[in-house]
Backbone as a printed PyTorch tensor [residue, N CA C, xyz], in Angstrom:
tensor([[[178.1060,  61.8920, 108.0310],
         [177.3530,  62.4210, 106.9260],
         [175.9070,  62.4750, 107.3300]],

        [[175.3580,  63.6410, 107.3670],
         [173.9780,  63.8230, 107.7920],
         [173.0850,  63.8850, 106.5640]],

        [[172.0670,  63.0660, 106.5720],
         [171.1200,  63.0610, 105.4660],
         [169.9960,  64.0540, 105.7450]],

        [[169.3580,  64.5340, 104.7010],
         [168.2910,  65.5230, 104.8600],
         [166.9660,  64.9060, 105.2820]],

        [[166.6770,  63.7050, 104.8260],
         [165.4040,  63.0610, 105.1180],
         [165.6260,  61.9160, 106.1050]],

        [[165.6010,  62.2440, 107.3990],
         [165.9160,  61.2590, 108.4330],
         [164.9100,  60.1120, 108.4840]],

        [[163.6370,  60.3970, 108.2800],
         [162.6310,  59.3270, 108.3300],
         [162.8350,  58.3350, 107.1910]],

        [[163.1010,  58.8430, 105.9950],
         [163.3620,  57.9570, 104.8540],
         [164.6040,  57.1150, 105.1340]],

        [[165.6490,  57.7610, 105.6370],
         [166.8910,  57.0580, 105.9470],
         [166.6310,  55.9280, 106.9460]],

        [[165.9310,  56.2350, 108.0360],
         [165.6490,  55.2190, 109.0550],
         [164.8470,  54.0640, 108.4730]],

        [[163.8620,  54.3850, 107.6390],
         [163.0440,  53.3460, 107.0260],
         [163.9030,  52.4170, 106.1640]],

        [[164.7650,  52.9840, 105.3490],
         [165.6420,  52.1660, 104.5020],
         [166.5730,  51.3250, 105.3720]],

        [[167.2060,  51.9450, 106.3390],
         [168.1630,  51.2330, 107.1980],
         [167.4990,  50.0440, 107.8870]],

        [[166.3120,  50.2420, 108.4120],
         [165.6810,  49.1920, 109.2120],
         [164.8560,  48.1940, 108.3960]],

        [[164.6700,  48.4680, 107.0920],
         [163.9050,  47.5230, 106.2720],
         [164.7410,  46.8650, 105.1730]],

        [[165.9420,  47.3530, 104.9550],
         [166.7610,  46.8180, 103.8580],
         [167.0700,  45.3420, 104.1010]],

        [[166.9660,  44.5450, 103.0570],
         [167.2120,  43.1020, 103.1620],
         [168.7120,  42.8230, 103.2950]],

        [[169.1050,  42.4160, 104.4840],
         [170.5080,  42.0730, 104.7460],
         [170.7120,  40.5630, 104.8660]],

        [[169.7640,  39.7790, 104.3900],
         [169.8300,  38.3280, 104.6100],
         [171.0920,  37.6940, 104.0280]],

        [[171.5100,  38.0930, 102.8270],
         [172.7420,  37.5170, 102.2490],
         [173.9610,  37.8780, 103.0920]],

        [[174.0070,  39.1090, 103.5290],
         [175.1300,  39.5830, 104.3450],
         [175.1480,  38.8500, 105.6820]],

        [[173.9960,  38.7470, 106.3070],
         [173.9250,  38.0820, 107.6100],
         [174.2190,  36.5900, 107.4930]],

        [[173.7970,  35.9590, 106.3960],
         [174.1220,  34.5410, 106.1810],
         [175.6320,  34.3460, 106.0730]],

        [[176.2840,  35.2360, 105.3350],
         [177.7500,  35.1480, 105.2040],
         [178.4250,  35.3730, 106.5540]],

        [[177.9150,  36.3230, 107.3120],
         [178.4810,  36.6080, 108.6290],
         [178.2880,  35.4160, 109.5720]],

        [[177.0890,  34.8200, 109.5440],
         [176.8000,  33.6400, 110.3810],
         [177.7570,  32.4980, 110.0660]],

        [[178.0490,  32.3100, 108.7850],
         [178.9470,  31.2320, 108.3710],
         [180.3210,  31.3930, 109.0020]],

        [[180.7880,  32.6300, 109.1050],
         [182.1080,  32.8450, 109.7160],
         [182.0600,  32.9210, 111.2360]],

        [[180.8540,  32.8530, 111.8060],
         [180.7130,  32.9180, 113.2670],
         [179.7500,  31.8530, 113.7850]],

        [[180.1360,  30.5860, 113.6820],
         [179.2490,  29.5260, 114.1790],
         [179.0600,  29.5720, 115.7000]],

        [[179.9090,  30.3250, 116.3870],
         [179.7880,  30.4250, 117.8510],
         [178.6010,  31.2880, 118.2840]],

        [[178.0230,  32.0660, 117.3610],
         [176.8840,  32.9210, 117.6960],
         [175.5780,  32.1860, 117.4210]],

        [[174.6780,  32.1960, 118.3980],
         [173.3630,  31.6000, 118.1670],
         [172.4730,  32.6110, 117.4330]],

        [[171.2700,  32.1740, 117.0710],
         [170.3620,  33.0120, 116.2850],
         [170.0130,  34.3110, 117.0070]],

        [[169.8370,  34.2450, 118.3150],
         [169.4970,  35.4520, 119.0850],
         [170.6330,  36.4730, 119.0410]],

        [[171.8570,  36.0120, 119.1720],
         [173.0170,  36.9170, 119.1320],
         [173.1540,  37.5340, 117.7370]],

        [[172.9730,  36.7300, 116.6980],
         [173.0480,  37.2450, 115.3220],
         [171.9850,  38.3250, 115.1130]],

        [[170.7840,  38.1010, 115.6020],
         [169.7110,  39.0930, 115.4630],
         [170.0680,  40.3900, 116.1880]],

        [[170.6560,  40.2890, 117.3630],
         [171.0700,  41.4850, 118.1160],
         [172.1770,  42.2270, 117.3830]],

        [[173.1220,  41.4870, 116.8180],
         [174.2130,  42.1100, 116.0600],
         [173.6440,  42.8530, 114.8550]],

        [[172.6910,  42.2430, 114.1650],
         [172.0740,  42.9170, 113.0130],
         [171.3710,  44.2040, 113.4420]],

        [[170.6510,  44.1570, 114.5520],
         [169.9840,  45.3580, 115.0660],
         [170.9980,  46.4550, 115.3700]],

        [[172.0800,  46.1000, 116.0260],
         [173.1060,  47.0900, 116.3720],
         [173.8150,  47.6220, 115.1320]],

        [[173.9740,  46.7740, 114.1360],
         [174.5650,  47.1910, 112.8650],
         [173.6810,  48.2470, 112.2060]],

        [[172.4010,  48.0180, 112.1920],
         [171.4710,  48.9910, 111.6160],
         [171.4900,  50.2900, 112.4360]],

        [[171.5830,  50.1630, 113.7340],
         [171.6540,  51.3480, 114.5900],
         [172.9380,  52.1460, 114.3310]],

        [[174.0260,  51.4570, 114.0500],
         [175.2700,  52.1510, 113.7110],
         [175.0390,  53.0620, 112.5060]],

        [[174.3970,  52.5320, 111.4750],
         [174.1270,  53.3430, 110.2870],
         [173.1720,  54.4870, 110.6010]],

        [[172.2080,  54.2600, 111.4640],
         [171.2770,  55.3290, 111.8140],
         [171.9970,  56.4860, 112.5020]],

        [[172.8800,  56.1790, 113.4220],
         [173.6500,  57.2340, 114.0900],
         [174.5380,  57.9480, 113.0720]],

        [[175.2120,  57.1930, 112.2190],
         [176.0910,  57.7990, 111.2070],
         [175.3240,  58.7360, 110.2810]],

        [[174.1440,  58.3180, 109.8550],
         [173.3600,  59.1270, 108.9320],
         [172.6700,  60.3110, 109.5700]],

        [[172.6690,  60.3700, 110.8910],
         [172.0060,  61.4550, 111.6140],
         [172.9640,  62.5640, 112.0260]],

        [[174.2190,  62.4410, 111.6530],
         [175.2270,  63.3960, 112.1120],
         [176.2510,  63.6790, 111.0190]],

        [[176.8920,  64.8170, 111.1400],
         [177.9960,  65.1510, 110.2390],
         [179.3390,  64.6860, 110.7870]],

        [[179.3440,  64.1070, 111.9730],
         [180.5930,  63.6560, 112.5840],
         [181.0770,  62.3610, 111.9540]],

        [[182.3710,  62.1330, 112.0400],
         [182.9440,  60.8540, 111.6310],
         [183.0070,  59.9710, 112.8640]],

        [[182.5880,  58.7160, 112.6950],
         [182.5780,  57.7850, 113.8080],
         [183.5120,  56.6240, 113.5390]],

        [[183.9700,  56.0300, 114.6170],
         [184.7520,  54.8090, 114.5200],
         [183.9260,  53.6430, 115.0180]],

        [[184.2320,  52.4670, 114.5190],
         [183.6050,  51.2510, 115.0220],
         [184.6840,  50.1930, 115.1570]],

        [[184.4380,  49.2350, 116.0060],
         [185.4460,  48.2030, 116.2360],
         [184.7810,  46.8400, 116.3550]],

        [[185.5980,  45.8310, 116.3220],
         [185.2020,  44.4560, 116.5970],
         [184.0650,  43.9610, 115.7090]],

        [[183.0300,  43.4250, 116.3190],
         [181.9750,  42.7060, 115.6070],
         [181.2880,  43.5540, 114.5490]],

        [[180.9090,  44.7670, 114.8910],
         [180.1900,  45.6140, 113.9390],
         [181.1020,  46.0020, 112.7830]],

        [[182.3590,  46.2600, 113.0570],
         [183.3150,  46.5650, 111.9900],
         [183.4840,  45.3600, 111.0630]],

        [[183.5550,  44.1850, 111.6400],
         [183.6870,  42.9740, 110.8280],
         [182.4470,  42.7640, 109.9510]],

        [[181.2680,  43.0260, 110.5090],
         [180.0400,  42.9100, 109.7280],
         [180.0110,  43.9530, 108.6130]],

        [[180.5020,  45.1360, 108.8750],
         [180.5920,  46.1650, 107.8370],
         [181.4870,  45.6960, 106.6960]],

        [[182.6130,  45.0890, 107.0240],
         [183.5100,  44.5630, 105.9880],
         [182.8030,  43.4760, 105.1760]],

        [[182.0120,  42.6450, 105.8420],
         [181.2520,  41.6080, 105.1370],
         [180.2510,  42.2500, 104.1820]],

        [[179.5450,  43.2720, 104.6380],
         [178.5640,  43.9660, 103.8040],
         [179.2350,  44.5720, 102.5750]],

        [[180.3640,  45.1950, 102.7580],
         [181.0690,  45.8400, 101.6460],
         [181.4650,  44.8240, 100.5720]],

        [[181.7040,  43.5790, 100.9650],
         [182.0290,  42.5360,  99.9820],
         [180.8530,  42.2600,  99.0410]],

        [[179.6550,  42.5300,  99.4980],
         [178.4720,  42.4430,  98.6400],
         [178.2910,  43.8230,  98.0010]],

        [[179.2100,  44.1460,  97.1140],
         [179.3780,  45.5090,  96.6000],
         [178.0870,  46.1180,  96.0770]],

        [[177.3980,  45.4120,  95.2060],
         [176.1710,  45.9750,  94.6220],
         [175.1280,  46.2680,  95.7020]],

        [[174.9880,  45.3440,  96.6350],
         [174.0260,  45.5580,  97.7200],
         [174.4330,  46.7400,  98.5910]],

        [[175.7190,  46.8390,  98.8990],
         [176.1910,  47.9350,  99.7430],
         [175.9930,  49.2840,  99.0470]],

        [[176.3260,  49.3620,  97.7620],
         [176.1440,  50.6080,  97.0060],
         [174.6570,  50.9720,  96.9500]],

        [[173.8020,  49.9810,  96.7020],
         [172.3610,  50.2140,  96.6430],
         [171.8330,  50.7080,  97.9950]],

        [[172.2620,  50.0580,  99.0620],
         [171.8680,  50.4580, 100.4140],
         [172.2680,  51.9110, 100.6840]],

        [[173.5170,  52.2440, 100.4190],
         [174.0050,  53.6080, 100.6680],
         [173.2220,  54.6290,  99.8560]],

        [[172.9930,  54.3110,  98.5830],
         [172.2680,  55.2340,  97.7150],
         [170.8500,  55.4730,  98.2340]],

        [[170.1690,  54.3960,  98.6170],
         [168.7880,  54.5310,  99.0900],
         [168.7050,  55.1890, 100.4660]],

        [[169.6190,  54.8620, 101.3470],
         [169.5560,  55.3960, 102.7140],
         [170.1340,  56.7990, 102.8290]],

        [[171.2550,  57.0430, 102.1560],
         [171.9950,  58.2900, 102.3700],
         [172.1050,  59.1810, 101.1360]],

        [[171.7510,  58.6350,  99.9720],
         [171.8720,  59.4090,  98.7400],
         [173.2830,  59.4790,  98.2140]],

        [[174.1880,  58.7630,  98.8330],
         [175.5800,  58.7220,  98.3930],
         [176.2750,  57.5200,  99.0190]],

        [[177.4060,  57.1820,  98.4540],
         [178.1970,  56.0570,  98.9400],
         [178.8620,  56.4370, 100.2560]],

        [[178.7490,  55.5750, 101.2280],
         [179.3830,  55.7910, 102.5240],
         [180.7100,  55.0470, 102.5250]],

        [[181.7890,  55.7800, 102.4610],
         [183.1160,  55.1680, 102.4100],
         [183.5200,  54.6500, 103.7840]],

        [[184.2260,  53.5420, 103.7550],
         [184.7860,  52.9850, 104.9860],
         [186.2890,  52.8900, 104.7840]],

        [[187.0240,  53.5550, 105.6440],
         [188.4770,  53.5370, 105.5620],
         [189.0210,  52.8640, 106.8070]],

        [[189.4540,  51.6030, 106.6730],
         [190.0440,  50.9450, 107.8450],
         [191.2380,  51.7430, 108.3590]],

        [[191.2870,  51.9110, 109.6570],
         [192.3590,  52.7010, 110.2710],
         [192.9340,  51.9600, 111.4650]],

        [[194.1060,  52.3960, 111.8400],
         [194.7110,  51.9150, 113.0770],
         [195.0110,  53.1380, 113.9340]],

        [[195.1770,  52.9180, 115.2140],
         [195.4770,  54.0290, 116.1170],
         [196.7900,  54.6940, 115.7260]],

        [[197.7230,  53.9080, 115.2010],
         [199.0070,  54.4820, 114.7850],
         [198.8140,  55.4980, 113.6610]],

        [[197.8970,  55.2060, 112.7340],
         [197.6730,  56.1090, 111.6000],
         [196.6350,  57.1830, 111.9050]],

        [[195.7260,  56.8940, 112.8090],
         [194.6780,  57.8490, 113.1680],
         [194.5230,  57.8710, 114.6840]],

        [[195.3030,  58.7460, 115.3490],
         [195.2630,  58.7910, 116.8070],
         [193.8970,  59.1800, 117.3750]],

        [[193.0330,  59.7890, 116.5660],
         [191.7090,  60.1930, 117.0490],
         [190.6900,  59.0540, 116.9830]],

        [[191.1000,  57.8870, 116.5100],
         [190.1680,  56.7720, 116.3640],
         [189.4310,  56.4350, 117.6610]],

        [[190.1040,  56.3360, 118.8030],
         [189.3560,  56.0610, 120.0410],
         [188.3300,  57.1440, 120.3580]],

        [[188.6600,  58.3910, 120.0770],
         [187.7260,  59.4930, 120.3230],
         [186.5250,  59.3740, 119.3900]],

        [[186.7710,  58.9780, 118.1360],
         [185.6820,  58.8020, 117.1700],
         [184.7330,  57.6890, 117.6230]],

        [[185.2880,  56.6520, 118.2170],
         [184.4670,  55.5420, 118.7060],
         [183.6910,  55.9560, 119.9610]],

        [[184.3440,  56.6330, 120.8730],
         [183.6660,  57.1080, 122.0850],
         [182.5510,  58.0840, 121.7140]],

        [[182.8230,  58.9540, 120.7480],
         [181.7940,  59.8890, 120.2770],
         [180.5810,  59.1200, 119.7470]],

        [[180.8470,  58.0190, 119.0230],
         [179.7440,  57.1930, 118.5320],
         [178.9250,  56.6390, 119.7000]],

        [[179.6080,  56.0940, 120.7080],
         [178.9020,  55.5140, 121.8560],
         [178.0170,  56.5510, 122.5440]],

        [[178.5260,  57.7600, 122.6670],
         [177.7630,  58.8440, 123.2880],
         [176.5480,  59.1940, 122.4380]],

        [[176.7500,  59.3460, 121.1330],
         [175.6350,  59.6980, 120.2570],
         [174.6260,  58.5570, 120.1330]],

        [[175.0900,  57.3310, 120.2450],
         [174.1870,  56.1760, 120.2860],
         [173.2460,  56.3210, 121.4820]],

        [[173.8080,  56.5940, 122.6490],
         [172.9940,  56.7320, 123.8610],
         [172.0040,  57.8830, 123.7290]],

        [[172.4110,  58.9600, 123.1370],
         [171.5080,  60.0980, 122.9310],
         [170.3970,  59.7440, 121.9430]],

        [[170.7540,  59.0640, 120.8760],
         [169.7830,  58.7330, 119.8330],
         [168.7370,  57.7410, 120.3190]],

        [[169.1860,  56.6840, 120.9820],
         [168.2820,  55.5910, 121.3430],
         [167.8400,  55.6180, 122.8080]],

        [[168.3190,  56.6040, 123.5670],
         [167.9420,  56.7620, 124.9780],
         [168.2110,  55.4970, 125.7870]],

        [[169.3030,  54.8430, 125.4600],
         [169.7620,  53.6690, 126.2030],
         [171.2450,  53.4800, 125.9250]],

        [[171.8850,  52.7310, 126.7900],
         [173.3030,  52.4650, 126.5990],
         [173.5110,  51.4590, 125.4840]],

        [[174.6100,  51.5750, 124.7550],
         [174.9420,  50.5370, 123.7760],
         [175.1800,  49.2170, 124.5110]],

        [[174.6730,  48.1030, 123.9900],
         [174.8870,  46.8170, 124.6670],
         [176.3740,  46.5240, 124.8510]],

        [[176.7380,  46.2130, 126.0760],
         [178.1480,  46.0370, 126.4280],
         [178.8070,  44.8970, 125.6690]],

        [[178.0540,  43.8510, 125.3650],
         [178.6570,  42.6910, 124.7050],
         [178.8920,  42.9060, 123.2140]],

        [[178.2610,  43.9210, 122.6360],
         [178.4350,  44.1930, 121.2070],
         [179.2970,  45.4250, 120.9790]],

        [[179.1880,  46.3910, 121.8490],
         [179.9650,  47.6280, 121.7260],
         [181.0100,  47.6800, 122.8400]],

        [[182.2000,  47.1590, 122.5810],
         [183.2530,  47.1800, 123.6070],
         [183.5200,  48.5990, 124.1040]],

        [[183.8680,  48.6980, 125.3400],
         [184.2020,  49.9380, 126.0470],
         [182.9840,  50.7210, 126.4990]],

        [[181.7840,  50.3850, 126.0420],
         [180.6300,  51.1730, 126.4660],
         [180.4010,  51.0390, 127.9680]],

        [[180.6680,  49.8720, 128.5200],
         [180.5300,  49.6990, 129.9690],
         [181.5670,  50.5310, 130.7060]],

        [[182.7830,  50.6160, 130.1480],
         [183.8200,  51.4400, 130.7690],
         [183.4320,  52.9160, 130.7460]],

        [[182.7530,  53.3400, 129.6880],
         [182.3690,  54.7370, 129.5420],
         [181.1630,  55.0810, 130.4130]],

        [[180.1500,  54.2290, 130.4090],
         [178.9020,  54.5480, 131.0840],
         [178.7370,  53.8910, 132.4430]],

        [[179.4330,  52.7880, 132.6950],
         [179.1950,  52.0240, 133.9160],
         [177.9040,  51.2360, 133.7890]],

        [[177.5860,  50.5030, 134.8320],
         [176.3360,  49.7390, 134.8390],
         [175.3340,  50.4660, 135.7230]],

        [[174.1270,  50.7370, 135.2060],
         [173.1190,  51.3880, 136.0370],
         [172.9070,  50.6170, 137.3350]],

        [[172.7950,  51.3620, 138.4310],
         [172.5950,  50.7480, 139.7360],
         [173.8790,  50.5300, 140.5070]],

        [[175.0150,  50.6090, 139.8400],
         [176.2960,  50.4550, 140.5300],
         [176.8100,  51.8260, 140.9380]],

        [[177.7370,  51.8290, 141.8700],
         [178.3430,  53.0870, 142.2980],
         [179.4920,  53.4540, 141.3840]],

        [[179.5820,  54.7300, 141.0850],
         [180.6890,  55.2310, 140.2920],
         [181.8970,  55.4850, 141.1700]],

        [[182.9900,  55.9620, 140.5800],
         [184.2210,  56.1740, 141.3270],
         [184.0960,  57.2210, 142.4270]],

        [[183.0850,  58.0880, 142.3140],
         [182.9000,  59.1240, 143.3280],
         [181.8590,  58.7210, 144.3740]],

        [[181.4080,  57.4490, 144.3390],
         [180.4460,  56.9610, 145.3120],
         [179.0030,  57.2530, 144.9620]],

        [[178.7670,  57.9140, 143.8430],
         [177.4050,  58.2160, 143.4220],
         [176.8630,  57.0680, 142.5750]],

        [[175.5510,  56.9500, 142.5330],
         [174.9380,  55.8700, 141.7670],
         [174.8710,  56.2460, 140.2920]],

        [[175.2210,  55.2970, 139.4270],
         [175.1080,  55.5030, 137.9870],
         [173.6260,  55.4950, 137.6460]],

        [[173.2070,  56.4270, 136.8110],
         [171.7980,  56.4920, 136.4340],
         [171.6230,  56.0350, 134.9990]],

        [[170.4800,  55.4320, 134.7180],
         [170.2660,  54.8950, 133.3810],
         [169.9750,  55.9820, 132.3610]],

        [[169.5830,  57.1710, 132.8200],
         [169.3320,  58.2370, 131.8570],
         [170.4510,  59.2730, 131.8740]],

        [[171.6660,  58.7760, 131.9400],
         [172.8480,  59.6270, 131.9810],
         [172.8980,  60.5770, 130.7960]],

        [[172.3700,  60.1490, 129.6650],
         [172.4300,  60.9610, 128.4610],
         [171.6420,  62.2520, 128.6120]],

        [[170.7820,  62.3560, 129.6200],
         [170.0150,  63.5730, 129.8590],
         [170.7640,  64.5290, 130.7810]],

        [[171.5460,  63.9840, 131.7130],
         [172.1060,  64.8380, 132.7570],
         [173.4130,  65.5060, 132.3620]],

        [[174.0050,  65.1140, 131.2690],
         [175.2950,  65.6840, 130.9210],
         [175.4050,  65.8950, 129.4280]],

        [[175.9880,  66.9990, 129.0470],
         [176.1930,  67.2470, 127.6260],
         [177.3590,  66.4390, 127.0910]],

        [[178.3210,  66.1660, 127.9370],
         [179.5200,  65.4860, 127.4360],
         [179.5640,  64.0140, 127.8000]],

        [[178.7760,  63.5720, 128.7450],
         [178.7100,  62.1790, 129.1850],
         [179.8920,  61.7390, 130.0060]],

        [[180.9810,  62.4160, 129.9350],
         [182.1930,  61.9110, 130.5590],
         [182.4060,  62.6410, 131.8720]],

        [[182.7780,  61.9090, 132.8930],
         [183.0040,  62.5170, 134.1920],
         [181.8550,  62.2180, 135.1320]],

        [[181.8900,  62.8280, 136.2990],
         [180.9050,  62.5090, 137.3250],
         [179.5480,  63.1500, 137.0580]],

        [[179.3980,  63.9090, 135.9690],
         [178.0940,  64.4720, 135.6260],
         [177.0680,  63.3740, 135.3700]],

        [[177.5360,  62.1630, 135.1060],
         [176.6270,  61.0630, 134.8090],
         [176.2180,  60.3120, 136.0590]],

        [[176.4430,  60.8850, 137.1790],
         [176.0830,  60.2520, 138.4380],
         [175.1560,  61.1760, 139.2070]],

        [[174.2980,  60.5910, 140.0110],
         [173.4410,  61.3730, 140.8970],
         [173.8880,  61.0990, 142.3200]],

        [[174.0850,  62.1540, 143.0690],
         [174.5000,  62.0120, 144.4660],
         [173.2810,  61.6320, 145.2960]],

        [[173.3060,  60.4340, 145.8760],
         [172.1850,  59.9410, 146.6670],
         [172.2890,  60.3770, 148.1290]],

        [[173.3600,  61.1350, 148.4750],
         [173.6030,  61.5140, 149.8610],
         [172.8340,  62.6600, 150.2720]]])
């Protein structure tokens, strides 16, 4: 769902008080230290920014999906956030690959658009599969070429050897 006023949307997303939501999430994840919780919150906000900047449907998994479920439990806050950021309620429909075979594609599309939006790779420890999709900058890809950190510039699709520069 693409919003018309991107600056307003970004401001709401990055300034909205998520302290109650994050406190609830922290309680269910004592294994995460304060730094990890802060990074998860940043990535959660970035997820909404990518979603609000496009008409595409995206998938999310693992930690960010769990945090989204936690946010939705704070119904009034979630509705208020959606209204202020997007002008409408953002529905979340839990899916499985069995019911929605395109789910992996929706998630990969998100990872690609994340890289385009923020000009960096999604953090591997928070966004599973992003390392499999992009590789690690400085390492060699399957074709012997070096992975470049600005892969999002060299390829429209991100997938394949277009994301490598031949150093030979």
